[in-house]
């Protein structure tokens, strides 16, 4: 058995969330954000600055494409998608430092973080059911 403190410390070592990833991006931290969804999903929309590596291709592509990079953070669609977990397990099995972004692309979008598709940036909206939404006046004041 594992005690609660150890369990939650381990959980935080292997998971992160959209807000923390966005803060790391803004701070210039060396994080490789990896979209592990299908090609079709990638074309529909993705997190700005992410790289694309479908989870099924990890065993063949990851050793050469992620060698020597920073910490890898993987994401898939949403909390209802386990492709991120599959990708994280595969990367960890290859000895690559990895965390899973809980909430996936869905929560990134719902928090209004930057996204894009092949045509360019997508509109940003902020969902008050997942975050405190502040007006620019409130945020500045």
CSV table of C-alpha atoms in Angstrom, one decimal, residues 73-128:
chain,number,residue,atom,x,y,z
A,73,UNK,CA,3.9,16.5,-22.3
A,74,UNK,CA,1.4,14.5,-24.3
A,75,UNK,CA,-2.3,15.3,-24.9
A,76,UNK,CA,-5.2,13.8,-26.7
A,77,UNK,CA,-8.8,14.9,-27.1
A,78,UNK,CA,-10.3,15.1,-23.6
A,79,UNK,CA,-10.7,13.3,-20.3
A,80,UNK,CA,-12.7,10.7,-22.2
A,81,UNK,CA,-9.8,9.8,-24.5
A,82,UNK,CA,-7.0,7.5,-23.3
A,83,UNK,CA,-4.6,8.0,-26.3
A,84,UNK,CA,-2.6,10.4,-24.1
A,85,UNK,CA,-2.2,7.6,-21.5
A,86,UNK,CA,-1.2,5.1,-24.2
A,87,UNK,CA,1.3,7.6,-25.6
A,88,UNK,CA,2.8,8.4,-22.1
A,89,UNK,CA,3.2,4.7,-21.4
A,90,UNK,CA,4.9,4.1,-24.7
A,91,UNK,CA,7.3,7.0,-24.3
A,92,UNK,CA,8.1,6.1,-20.7
A,93,UNK,CA,8.9,2.6,-22.0
A,94,UNK,CA,11.4,4.1,-24.3
A,95,UNK,CA,13.0,6.0,-21.4
A,96,UNK,CA,11.7,9.4,-22.4
A,97,UNK,CA,10.6,11.7,-19.5
A,98,UNK,CA,6.9,12.3,-20.0
A,99,UNK,CA,3.8,13.7,-18.4
A,100,UNK,CA,0.2,13.6,-19.5
A,101,UNK,CA,-1.8,16.8,-19.8
A,102,UNK,CA,-5.1,16.0,-18.0
A,103,UNK,CA,-8.2,17.4,-19.7
A,104,UNK,CA,-6.5,17.2,-23.1
A,105,UNK,CA,-7.2,19.5,-26.1
A,106,UNK,CA,-10.8,20.0,-24.8
A,107,UNK,CA,-9.7,21.8,-21.6
A,108,UNK,CA,-7.0,23.7,-23.4
A,109,UNK,CA,-9.7,25.1,-25.7
A,110,UNK,CA,-12.2,25.6,-22.9
A,111,UNK,CA,-9.6,27.7,-21.0
A,112,UNK,CA,-9.1,29.9,-24.0
A,113,UNK,CA,-5.5,29.0,-24.6
A,114,UNK,CA,-4.1,29.5,-28.2
A,115,UNK,CA,-5.0,27.0,-30.9
A,116,UNK,CA,-4.6,26.9,-34.6
A,117,UNK,CA,-5.2,24.8,-37.7
A,118,UNK,CA,-3.7,24.7,-41.1
A,119,UNK,CA,-5.3,28.1,-41.9
A,120,UNK,CA,-3.9,29.8,-38.8
A,121,UNK,CA,-5.0,30.8,-35.3
A,122,UNK,CA,-8.5,29.8,-34.2
A,123,UNK,CA,-10.8,32.0,-32.1
A,124,UNK,CA,-10.2,32.0,-28.3
A,125,UNK,CA,-13.2,31.6,-26.0
A,126,UNK,CA,-13.2,31.3,-22.2
A,127,UNK,CA,-15.5,28.8,-20.6
A,128,UNK,CA,-16.8,29.9,-17.2
